[in-house]
Amino acid sequence: MMQLTLEDMPDFARGAAFLGTGGGGAPHLGQIFCETAIRRHGAPQIIPLEDLDDDAAIYGIAMMGAPTVIVEKLLCGDDALLAIEKLEKHTGRKADAIMALEVGGINSSLPVAIAAMRGLPVVDADGMGRAFPEIQMTTFNVYGVPLCPYVITDEHMESTIVEARNGDSGEAIGRALAMQMGLAVMISAYPMTGRDAQRTAVGGTMSLAVEIGRAITAGRRNGDPVAALIDYLRTTTYYNQAKLLFDGKIVDLVRETTRGFAIGKCTLAALDGSDSTMEIMFQNENLVARQNGMMRAIVPDLVCIVDRETAEPITTEGLKYGLRVKVIGTSVAPSMRTPEALSVFGPKAFGVDEPFVPIEEIA
Amino acid sequence: MRIGVDVGGTNTDAVLMDGMQVLGWAKASTTADVSSGIRAAITSVLNKSSIDTAGIRLVMIGTTHFTNAFVERKRLLPVGVIRLSLPAGRGVPPLADWPHDLRERIGGHVYELPGGYQYDGRVNAPIDEQAIAEAARAMRAGGITTVAISGVFSHVDAAQEIRAAEIVAQEIPDVSLSLSHRIGRLGLLERENAAVMNASLADLSRTVVQSFGDALDALGIAAPFFISQNDGTLMNADTVRRYPVLTFASGPTNSMRGAAYLSGLKNAIVADIGGTTTDIGMLVNGFPRESSVTVDIGGVRTNFRMPDVLSIGLGGGSIVRNDAGVSVGPDSVGYRLITDALVFGGDTLTTSDIAVAAGHAEMGDPSRVAHLPAELVERAMEAINAKVEEAADRMRTSAESLPLILVGGGAVLVSRDIAGVSRVIRPDHASVANAIGAAIAQVSGEVDRVFSYEVSGRDAAIATAKQEAVADALAAGASSDSVEIVDIEEVPLAYVPGGAVRLRVRAVGDLAVAA
């Protein structure tokens, strides 16, 4: 079994921010949180899906709330530990390992820090291989592992157990609770067995985040981090259909708050002097990229915006008029592209009235 | 009349202005005590212009002194840190991401205590006054004389930080206090970092502000003086004494504002060509475009308003080589230009020698570069131009062709047209653009907090924010008829229903003092 060490954290945070496709909140906070936890408690083991015992008890963990609140309240740790303890008490089973709901931003760092604090391994997997805005948008939910019961806690160590009839309802109730509890809440959800995890999770994503970060770091030393990143992605199991979609500057940015999400559209103009433009729609995460009106990549495939010089991933909140960026699109795990999966987090789930087309089938 | 002064690492420049007209300028060497360099520069410009000190109504000073001191770790005090956050934030303690050497040096007294607000201004946790007093007593026993206080959402409601400061002031006589809400915007860690950096400069800021005052006293100038901050606006002496951190990066801002003034343009690319580097930035609506990425100063993460500047290794002292083709920089002879360059009797070929050989600059002894082959001079000029072209292109944000304004002592290096820009402008007084930027600086006000559009509606929320920004600018000394809103930024709070939106509005205006 390998460890996620202190030295891995900058690369891990950077790679997770890339997989976050614009969502997931401030990656550096997650990084500092992890580093602090590892300094205090030691580095956690990271356990591959195939090494899990069939009946191991796995607990998912995530932060729910607004990135703009998290940057003020920062992170605690005890609240997330409490969420797991409450869920353990409720199900009657002690956790054998911790698992991320999403790899992306703070939510990939959180399980690493919590695993370090509890002295438990963190599973090398998550429930989407990217970030999504809602907690029912996981492959766990798609393939029959229920979201509930789940526990929601805040920094005052207040807690609630949610037992909703399905994932959608569980998300809606959780969101209402999160509002009242101050918008920086922790949840422990999707209690499952090792067998369930092997069957439903997207594997290898935590270690992949480290590798993506390393590829960017190495690219910076050699002069072309974006090319290095794409070259690396092409060697991976899930993200191998990786394309440079666009090289441009942000020339327009429209944001609005609808249904409680940061929804918007970002327009890029080409840097090569041509009239080519790219439009990227987002709902917390980037959803679809269109070049001159033609679709180039669409959710759940990844649409990632990175700094064109350093390949630093840019979150939707960090988008700003005038930024010079490159847009990278990649494929995702096959289990994310099935009809069942697309009904939970395909284009329609975000109000995008276009069918999903795999990136490798788009010219 | 008024005087603008720029205290740089090498030179102290002074300009004399009447209204918006430049009457004269002078350069002197920056001195260790700051004061005598300022005195020399001002004396020189007044002598040149035959102006009596009695006619000076205002003095504006720009300085990189505090930035340099922090980066070089000079004269930093150990700081007491109080964060009003518990029960939140326990997993990310203060100074967690600071470089080890700095944390060792200034961060021995850190206290996380109860306090903080919710995003909408509700109290998340009340403060514990006794715990604050105890922390202050422990700091006092440890010899702490400067304290930084931060709190969760303190930029939404500052009452807890202010109360904590009162308690600390009672326990530690003559303590210097740095309150995070006075410095930063959303982002506790970055705001707190800035407050701690500021607190560490408390001793230096007293000395330097005192030396500014002493210099003016010695010259018999009774006018008040103001100091420019990183967004190109001014603060008074008392503010900079307490918040020196607000001067960070005011240098590039001043040169860009000076370029805007000298050229009369509000939207342009500016290249400030110095001895070693060229700083290239964008003027948008008369102000430098701000950086969108977090700015790291001396290894510490901050979210200051900073101009988005690209620095490249090109200046008047850049070394020109003729090995496999002609190359320019990025290394420079720096301040040794006046001894090492060919025209000054040295034996290093620099960009200044090329400019003299090409007939674009007059300095030193031109006969010493007469032997340079015309082709070498031509190639070097091409290389210089290519560097500026590439950097200007990287900074442009639209296909629209903008003018390029050249300022700084090295502006003479660029002598021909630059591809991709509509025209190249070389204004008069370009070499003292930074001091001019200080002299024409305005004052600003800003609001940055979360509004609920569902409660008030978007228009009403923006109107409220504008009023608050204007009130803030007026409080900073702006004249009411000159204040205008220059920036509105809306960021919806992701993942939150209820129409919560972070609004940032900035107002600027001219100082209400006639000059």
mmCIF file of C-alpha atoms in Angstrom, chain A residues 13-295:
data_model
loop_
_atom_site.group_PDB
_atom_site.id
_atom_site.type_symbol
_atom_site.label_atom_id
_atom_site.label_comp_id
_atom_site.label_asym_id
_atom_site.label_seq_id
_atom_site.Cartn_x
_atom_site.Cartn_y
_atom_site.Cartn_z
ATOM 1 C CA ALA A 13 -4.209 19.612 -4.749
ATOM 2 C CA ARG A 14 -3.313 20.821 -8.233
ATOM 3 C CA GLY A 15 -4.358 17.559 -9.878
ATOM 4 C CA ALA A 16 -7.602 17.492 -7.903
ATOM 5 C CA ALA A 17 -8.328 21.055 -8.954
ATOM 6 C CA PHE A 18 -7.908 19.963 -12.580
ATOM 7 C CA LEU A 19 -10.320 17.040 -12.125
ATOM 8 C CA GLY A 20 -12.687 19.467 -10.400
ATOM 9 C CA THR A 21 -13.398 21.000 -13.858
ATOM 10 C CA GLY A 22 -13.878 24.415 -12.330
ATOM 11 C CA GLY A 23 -15.756 23.304 -9.189
ATOM 12 C CA GLY A 24 -14.878 22.103 -5.727
ATOM 13 C CA GLY A 25 -13.712 25.343 -4.122
ATOM 14 C CA ALA A 26 -10.299 26.726 -3.203
ATOM 15 C CA PRO A 27 -7.795 23.856 -3.654
ATOM 16 C CA HIS A 28 -5.065 25.544 -1.609
ATOM 17 C CA LEU A 29 -7.222 25.463 1.536
ATOM 18 C CA GLY A 30 -7.674 21.726 1.182
ATOM 19 C CA GLN A 31 -3.939 21.452 0.718
ATOM 20 C CA ILE A 32 -3.079 23.387 3.887
ATOM 21 C CA PHE A 33 -5.699 21.385 5.804
ATOM 22 C CA CYS A 34 -4.179 18.104 4.613
ATOM 23 C CA GLU A 35 -0.646 19.234 5.314
ATOM 24 C CA THR A 36 -1.595 20.331 8.829
ATOM 25 C CA ALA A 37 -3.350 16.990 9.491
ATOM 26 C CA ILE A 38 -0.445 14.962 8.125
ATOM 27 C CA ARG A 39 2.062 16.913 10.222
ATOM 28 C CA ARG A 40 0.000 16.232 13.330
ATOM 29 C CA HIS A 41 -1.107 12.665 12.649
ATOM 30 C CA GLY A 42 1.160 11.175 9.978
ATOM 31 C CA ALA A 43 0.480 10.330 6.347
ATOM 32 C CA PRO A 44 -2.517 8.080 5.617
ATOM 33 C CA GLN A 45 -2.361 4.875 3.602
ATOM 34 C CA ILE A 46 -4.102 4.947 0.268
ATOM 35 C CA ILE A 47 -5.795 1.644 -0.518
ATOM 36 C CA PRO A 48 -6.699 0.479 -4.046
ATOM 37 C CA LEU A 49 -10.282 -0.710 -4.578
ATOM 38 C CA GLU A 50 -9.140 -4.277 -5.290
ATOM 39 C CA ASP A 51 -7.406 -4.503 -1.898
ATOM 40 C CA LEU A 52 -10.622 -3.794 0.031
ATOM 41 C CA ASP A 53 -12.183 -6.705 1.915
ATOM 42 C CA ASP A 54 -15.582 -7.598 0.496
ATOM 43 C CA ASP A 55 -17.346 -6.700 3.707
ATOM 44 C CA ALA A 56 -15.147 -3.759 4.726
ATOM 45 C CA ALA A 57 -17.175 -0.765 5.996
ATOM 46 C CA ILE A 58 -16.513 2.261 3.790
ATOM 47 C CA TYR A 59 -17.824 5.747 4.591
ATOM 48 C CA GLY A 60 -17.995 8.573 2.102
ATOM 49 C CA ILE A 61 -17.080 12.074 3.201
ATOM 50 C CA ALA A 62 -17.566 15.505 1.693
ATOM 51 C CA MET A 63 -17.945 19.181 2.458
ATOM 52 C CA MET A 64 -21.193 20.795 1.395
ATOM 53 C CA GLY A 65 -21.696 24.532 1.177
ATOM 54 C CA ALA A 66 -20.371 27.593 -0.578
ATOM 55 C CA PRO A 67 -16.702 27.977 -1.525
ATOM 56 C CA THR A 68 -17.051 31.651 -0.563
ATOM 57 C CA VAL A 69 -18.011 30.627 2.972
ATOM 58 C CA ILE A 70 -15.316 27.976 3.260
ATOM 59 C CA VAL A 71 -12.613 30.571 2.583
ATOM 60 C CA GLU A 72 -13.783 32.374 5.734
ATOM 61 C CA LYS A 73 -14.639 29.491 8.057
ATOM 62 C CA LEU A 74 -11.789 27.371 6.726
ATOM 63 C CA LEU A 75 -11.933 23.767 7.881
ATOM 64 C CA CYS A 76 -12.120 22.051 11.272
ATOM 65 C CA GLY A 77 -11.728 18.325 11.070
ATOM 66 C CA ASP A 78 -13.610 17.468 14.269
ATOM 67 C CA ASP A 79 -16.908 18.142 12.526
ATOM 68 C CA ALA A 80 -16.091 15.666 9.765
ATOM 69 C CA LEU A 81 -14.908 13.131 12.344
ATOM 70 C CA LEU A 82 -18.195 13.609 14.178
ATOM 71 C CA ALA A 83 -20.160 12.955 10.986
ATOM 72 C CA ILE A 84 -18.386 9.631 10.552
ATOM 73 C CA GLU A 85 -18.813 8.696 14.231
ATOM 74 C CA LYS A 86 -22.544 9.444 14.096
ATOM 75 C CA LEU A 87 -22.921 7.378 10.966
ATOM 76 C CA GLU A 88 -20.924 4.534 12.510
ATOM 77 C CA LYS A 89 -23.217 4.620 15.530
ATOM 78 C CA HIS A 90 -26.287 4.690 13.324
ATOM 79 C CA THR A 91 -25.240 1.735 11.171
ATOM 80 C CA GLY A 92 -23.520 -0.103 14.008
ATOM 81 C CA ARG A 93 -20.309 -0.587 12.021
ATOM 82 C CA LYS A 94 -16.928 1.010 12.560
ATOM 83 C CA ALA A 95 -15.296 2.443 9.453
ATOM 84 C CA ASP A 96 -12.505 0.438 7.842
ATOM 85 C CA ALA A 97 -11.721 3.093 5.253
ATOM 86 C CA ILE A 98 -12.712 6.602 4.163
ATOM 87 C CA MET A 99 -13.694 7.477 0.602
ATOM 88 C CA ALA A 100 -14.154 10.722 -1.304
ATOM 89 C CA LEU A 101 -17.539 11.448 -2.909
ATOM 90 C CA GLU A 102 -15.798 13.596 -5.476
ATOM 91 C CA VAL A 103 -12.221 14.157 -6.498
ATOM 92 C CA GLY A 104 -12.043 17.888 -7.067
ATOM 93 C CA GLY A 105 -10.979 20.834 -4.950
ATOM 94 C CA ILE A 106 -11.467 20.650 -1.195
ATOM 95 C CA ASN A 107 -13.498 17.444 -1.381
ATOM 96 C CA SER A 108 -10.505 15.400 -2.450
ATOM 97 C CA SER A 109 -8.309 16.781 0.347
ATOM 98 C CA LEU A 110 -10.908 16.341 3.063
ATOM 99 C CA PRO A 111 -10.957 12.492 3.090
ATOM 100 C CA VAL A 112 -7.147 12.412 3.101
ATOM 101 C CA ALA A 113 -6.964 14.678 6.148
ATOM 102 C CA ILE A 114 -9.770 12.809 7.928
ATOM 103 C CA ALA A 115 -8.152 9.440 7.188
ATOM 104 C CA ALA A 116 -4.903 10.787 8.673
ATOM 105 C CA MET A 117 -6.744 11.960 11.802
ATOM 106 C CA ARG A 118 -8.563 8.645 12.257
ATOM 107 C CA GLY A 119 -5.556 6.497 11.361
ATOM 108 C CA LEU A 120 -7.635 4.853 8.637
ATOM 109 C CA PRO A 121 -6.760 4.265 4.995
ATOM 110 C CA VAL A 122 -8.336 6.397 2.292
ATOM 111 C CA VAL A 123 -9.695 4.510 -0.712
ATOM 112 C CA ASP A 124 -8.021 5.273 -4.034
ATOM 113 C CA ALA A 125 -11.342 6.054 -5.710
ATOM 114 C CA ASP A 126 -14.324 8.387 -5.635
ATOM 115 C CA GLY A 127 -17.898 8.565 -6.825
ATOM 116 C CA MET A 128 -17.443 10.524 -10.055
ATOM 117 C CA GLY A 129 -13.795 10.954 -11.057
ATOM 118 C CA ARG A 130 -14.465 14.677 -11.245
ATOM 119 C CA ALA A 131 -16.653 17.212 -9.365
ATOM 120 C CA PHE A 132 -20.426 17.711 -9.547
ATOM 121 C CA PRO A 133 -22.588 20.219 -7.692
ATOM 122 C CA GLU A 134 -24.998 17.799 -5.990
ATOM 123 C CA ILE A 135 -24.441 14.889 -3.616
ATOM 124 C CA GLN A 136 -26.699 12.397 -5.429
ATOM 125 C CA MET A 137 -24.599 12.836 -8.601
ATOM 126 C CA THR A 138 -22.352 9.855 -7.936
ATOM 127 C CA THR A 139 -21.744 6.486 -9.517
ATOM 128 C CA PHE A 140 -22.604 5.052 -6.070
ATOM 129 C CA ASN A 141 -26.159 6.377 -6.435
ATOM 130 C CA VAL A 142 -26.340 5.424 -10.136
ATOM 131 C CA TYR A 143 -25.411 1.813 -9.465
ATOM 132 C CA GLY A 144 -27.572 1.243 -6.408
ATOM 133 C CA VAL A 145 -25.650 2.338 -3.317
ATOM 134 C CA PRO A 146 -28.015 4.699 -1.496
ATOM 135 C CA LEU A 147 -26.953 8.176 -0.366
ATOM 136 C CA CYS A 148 -28.838 7.699 2.905
ATOM 137 C CA PRO A 149 -28.597 7.395 5.759
ATOM 138 C CA TYR A 150 -26.170 10.264 5.916
ATOM 139 C CA VAL A 151 -25.045 12.606 8.677
ATOM 140 C CA ILE A 152 -24.580 16.334 8.353
ATOM 141 C CA THR A 153 -22.545 18.291 10.922
ATOM 142 C CA ASP A 154 -21.296 21.839 11.413
ATOM 143 C CA GLU A 155 -18.411 23.462 13.270
ATOM 144 C CA HIS A 156 -20.549 23.789 16.422
ATOM 145 C CA MET A 157 -20.688 19.986 16.455
ATOM 146 C CA GLU A 158 -24.404 20.059 15.746
ATOM 147 C CA SER A 159 -25.599 17.112 13.704
ATOM 148 C CA THR A 160 -28.571 15.645 11.887
ATOM 149 C CA ILE A 161 -29.166 12.230 10.374
ATOM 150 C CA VAL A 162 -30.926 12.367 7.025
ATOM 151 C CA GLU A 163 -32.982 9.389 5.916
ATOM 152 C CA ALA A 164 -34.552 10.500 2.667
ATOM 153 C CA ARG A 165 -36.522 8.376 0.211
ATOM 154 C CA ASN A 166 -33.979 8.823 -2.597
ATOM 155 C CA GLY A 167 -30.861 10.688 -3.652
ATOM 156 C CA ASP A 168 -32.651 13.710 -5.118
ATOM 157 C CA SER A 169 -34.653 14.234 -1.950
ATOM 158 C CA GLY A 170 -31.565 13.656 0.186
ATOM 159 C CA GLU A 171 -29.769 16.403 -1.745
ATOM 160 C CA ALA A 172 -32.679 18.857 -1.371
ATOM 161 C CA ILE A 173 -32.996 18.263 2.378
ATOM 162 C CA GLY A 174 -29.242 18.534 2.834
ATOM 163 C CA ARG A 175 -29.119 21.830 0.993
ATOM 164 C CA ALA A 176 -31.833 23.309 3.230
ATOM 165 C CA LEU A 177 -29.982 22.107 6.328
ATOM 166 C CA ALA A 178 -26.688 23.475 5.020
ATOM 167 C CA MET A 179 -28.265 26.929 4.694
ATOM 168 C CA GLN A 180 -29.389 26.894 8.321
ATOM 169 C CA MET A 181 -26.119 25.404 9.550
ATOM 170 C CA GLY A 182 -23.966 28.134 8.039
ATOM 171 C CA LEU A 183 -23.009 26.809 4.590
ATOM 172 C CA ALA A 184 -19.778 25.074 5.552
ATOM 173 C CA VAL A 185 -21.066 21.688 6.651
ATOM 174 C CA MET A 186 -19.590 18.208 6.578
ATOM 175 C CA ILE A 187 -21.415 15.120 5.483
ATOM 176 C CA SER A 188 -20.619 11.458 5.867
ATOM 177 C CA ALA A 189 -22.711 9.561 3.348
ATOM 178 C CA TYR A 190 -23.056 6.436 1.226
ATOM 179 C CA PRO A 191 -22.126 3.879 3.871
ATOM 180 C CA MET A 192 -21.137 0.842 1.810
ATOM 181 C CA THR A 193 -19.178 -2.397 1.774
ATOM 182 C CA GLY A 194 -15.890 -3.038 0.019
ATOM 183 C CA ARG A 195 -17.815 -5.061 -2.558
ATOM 184 C CA ASP A 196 -20.185 -2.135 -3.210
ATOM 185 C CA ALA A 197 -17.228 0.195 -3.614
ATOM 186 C CA GLN A 198 -15.499 -2.142 -6.077
ATOM 187 C CA ARG A 199 -18.712 -2.413 -8.061
ATOM 188 C CA THR A 200 -19.663 1.287 -8.186
ATOM 189 C CA ALA A 201 -16.714 3.621 -7.505
ATOM 190 C CA VAL A 202 -14.463 5.241 -10.081
ATOM 191 C CA GLY A 203 -11.109 3.689 -9.215
ATOM 192 C CA GLY A 204 -7.604 5.105 -9.001
ATOM 193 C CA THR A 205 -8.663 8.735 -9.022
ATOM 194 C CA MET A 206 -6.893 9.880 -5.849
ATOM 195 C CA SER A 207 -3.485 8.634 -6.949
ATOM 196 C CA LEU A 208 -4.309 9.906 -10.426
ATOM 197 C CA ALA A 209 -4.744 13.417 -8.995
ATOM 198 C CA VAL A 210 -1.182 13.238 -7.655
ATOM 199 C CA GLU A 211 0.095 12.070 -11.049
ATOM 200 C CA ILE A 212 -1.726 14.859 -12.880
ATOM 201 C CA GLY A 213 -0.190 17.396 -10.503
ATOM 202 C CA ARG A 214 3.244 15.842 -11.021
ATOM 203 C CA ALA A 215 2.854 16.034 -14.797
ATOM 204 C CA ILE A 216 2.078 19.755 -14.536
ATOM 205 C CA THR A 217 5.019 20.357 -12.168
ATOM 206 C CA ALA A 218 7.400 18.449 -14.445
ATOM 207 C CA GLY A 219 6.023 20.335 -17.466
ATOM 208 C CA ARG A 220 6.805 23.639 -15.789
ATOM 209 C CA ARG A 221 10.427 22.611 -15.438
ATOM 210 C CA ASN A 222 10.580 21.597 -19.094
ATOM 211 C CA GLY A 223 8.798 24.603 -20.514
ATOM 212 C CA ASP A 224 5.383 23.427 -21.682
ATOM 213 C CA PRO A 225 3.169 22.347 -18.776
ATOM 214 C CA VAL A 226 -0.074 22.214 -20.801
ATOM 215 C CA ALA A 227 1.442 19.851 -23.364
ATOM 216 C CA ALA A 228 2.945 17.758 -20.554
ATOM 217 C CA LEU A 229 -0.462 17.547 -18.895
ATOM 218 C CA ILE A 230 -2.211 16.422 -22.075
ATOM 219 C CA ASP A 231 0.527 13.918 -22.862
ATOM 220 C CA TYR A 232 0.113 12.444 -19.398
ATOM 221 C CA LEU A 233 -3.692 12.301 -19.586
ATOM 222 C CA ARG A 234 -3.401 10.275 -22.814
ATOM 223 C CA THR A 235 -1.616 7.526 -20.874
ATOM 224 C CA THR A 236 -4.415 7.196 -18.285
ATOM 225 C CA THR A 237 -7.196 4.625 -18.269
ATOM 226 C CA TYR A 238 -10.191 6.982 -18.203
ATOM 227 C CA TYR A 239 -9.007 10.385 -19.349
ATOM 228 C CA ASN A 240 -7.019 9.191 -22.371
ATOM 229 C CA GLN A 241 -9.168 10.987 -24.941
ATOM 230 C CA ALA A 242 -7.561 14.296 -24.040
ATOM 231 C CA LYS A 243 -7.649 17.249 -26.394
ATOM 232 C CA LEU A 244 -6.525 20.835 -26.334
ATOM 233 C CA LEU A 245 -9.864 22.417 -27.218
ATOM 234 C CA PHE A 246 -8.905 26.065 -27.314
ATOM 235 C CA ASP A 247 -6.208 28.636 -26.641
ATOM 236 C CA GLY A 248 -7.691 32.006 -25.860
ATOM 237 C CA LYS A 249 -8.479 34.944 -23.657
ATOM 238 C CA ILE A 250 -11.648 35.430 -21.677
ATOM 239 C CA VAL A 251 -13.516 38.239 -23.402
ATOM 240 C CA ASP A 252 -16.898 37.890 -21.739
ATOM 241 C CA LEU A 253 -18.212 36.420 -18.541
ATOM 242 C CA VAL A 254 -21.854 36.223 -17.502
ATOM 243 C CA ARG A 255 -22.807 34.878 -14.092
ATOM 244 C CA GLU A 256 -26.171 34.544 -12.431
ATOM 245 C CA THR A 257 -27.615 32.746 -9.460
ATOM 246 C CA THR A 258 -30.383 30.383 -10.435
ATOM 247 C CA ARG A 259 -31.705 27.473 -8.395
ATOM 248 C CA GLY A 260 -28.987 28.167 -5.850
ATOM 249 C CA PHE A 261 -26.067 27.602 -8.190
ATOM 250 C CA ALA A 262 -23.484 29.759 -9.870
ATOM 251 C CA ILE A 263 -24.612 29.408 -13.434
ATOM 252 C CA GLY A 264 -22.891 31.214 -16.201
ATOM 253 C CA LYS A 265 -21.159 31.398 -19.487
ATOM 254 C CA CYS A 266 -17.608 32.301 -20.348
ATOM 255 C CA THR A 267 -16.580 33.395 -23.841
ATOM 256 C CA LEU A 268 -13.032 33.044 -25.117
ATOM 257 C CA ALA A 269 -11.450 34.668 -28.155
ATOM 258 C CA ALA A 270 -8.636 32.876 -29.938
ATOM 259 C CA LEU A 271 -5.098 34.119 -29.444
ATOM 260 C CA ASP A 272 -3.957 33.105 -32.922
ATOM 261 C CA GLY A 273 -5.584 36.127 -34.533
ATOM 262 C CA SER A 274 -8.448 34.116 -36.056
ATOM 263 C CA ASP A 275 -12.098 34.947 -35.410
ATOM 264 C CA SER A 276 -12.617 31.664 -33.617
ATOM 265 C CA THR A 277 -14.427 31.813 -30.278
ATOM 266 C CA MET A 278 -15.275 29.307 -27.604
ATOM 267 C CA GLU A 279 -18.179 29.458 -25.209
ATOM 268 C CA ILE A 280 -18.151 27.458 -21.986
ATOM 269 C CA MET A 281 -21.320 27.000 -19.924
ATOM 270 C CA PHE A 282 -20.974 26.206 -16.256
ATOM 271 C CA GLN A 283 -23.053 25.328 -13.229
ATOM 272 C CA ASN A 284 -20.386 25.454 -10.525
ATOM 273 C CA GLU A 285 -18.509 23.019 -12.778
ATOM 274 C CA ASN A 286 -17.898 23.488 -16.499
ATOM 275 C CA LEU A 287 -20.614 21.700 -18.479
ATOM 276 C CA VAL A 288 -20.195 22.187 -22.180
ATOM 277 C CA ALA A 289 -17.686 23.825 -24.531
ATOM 278 C CA ARG A 290 -18.775 25.080 -27.943
ATOM 279 C CA GLN A 291 -16.425 26.450 -30.589
ATOM 280 C CA ASN A 292 -18.056 28.749 -33.143
ATOM 281 C CA GLY A 293 -21.380 27.204 -32.145
ATOM 282 C CA MET A 294 -20.179 23.605 -32.568
ATOM 283 C CA MET A 295 -20.027 21.386 -29.509
#
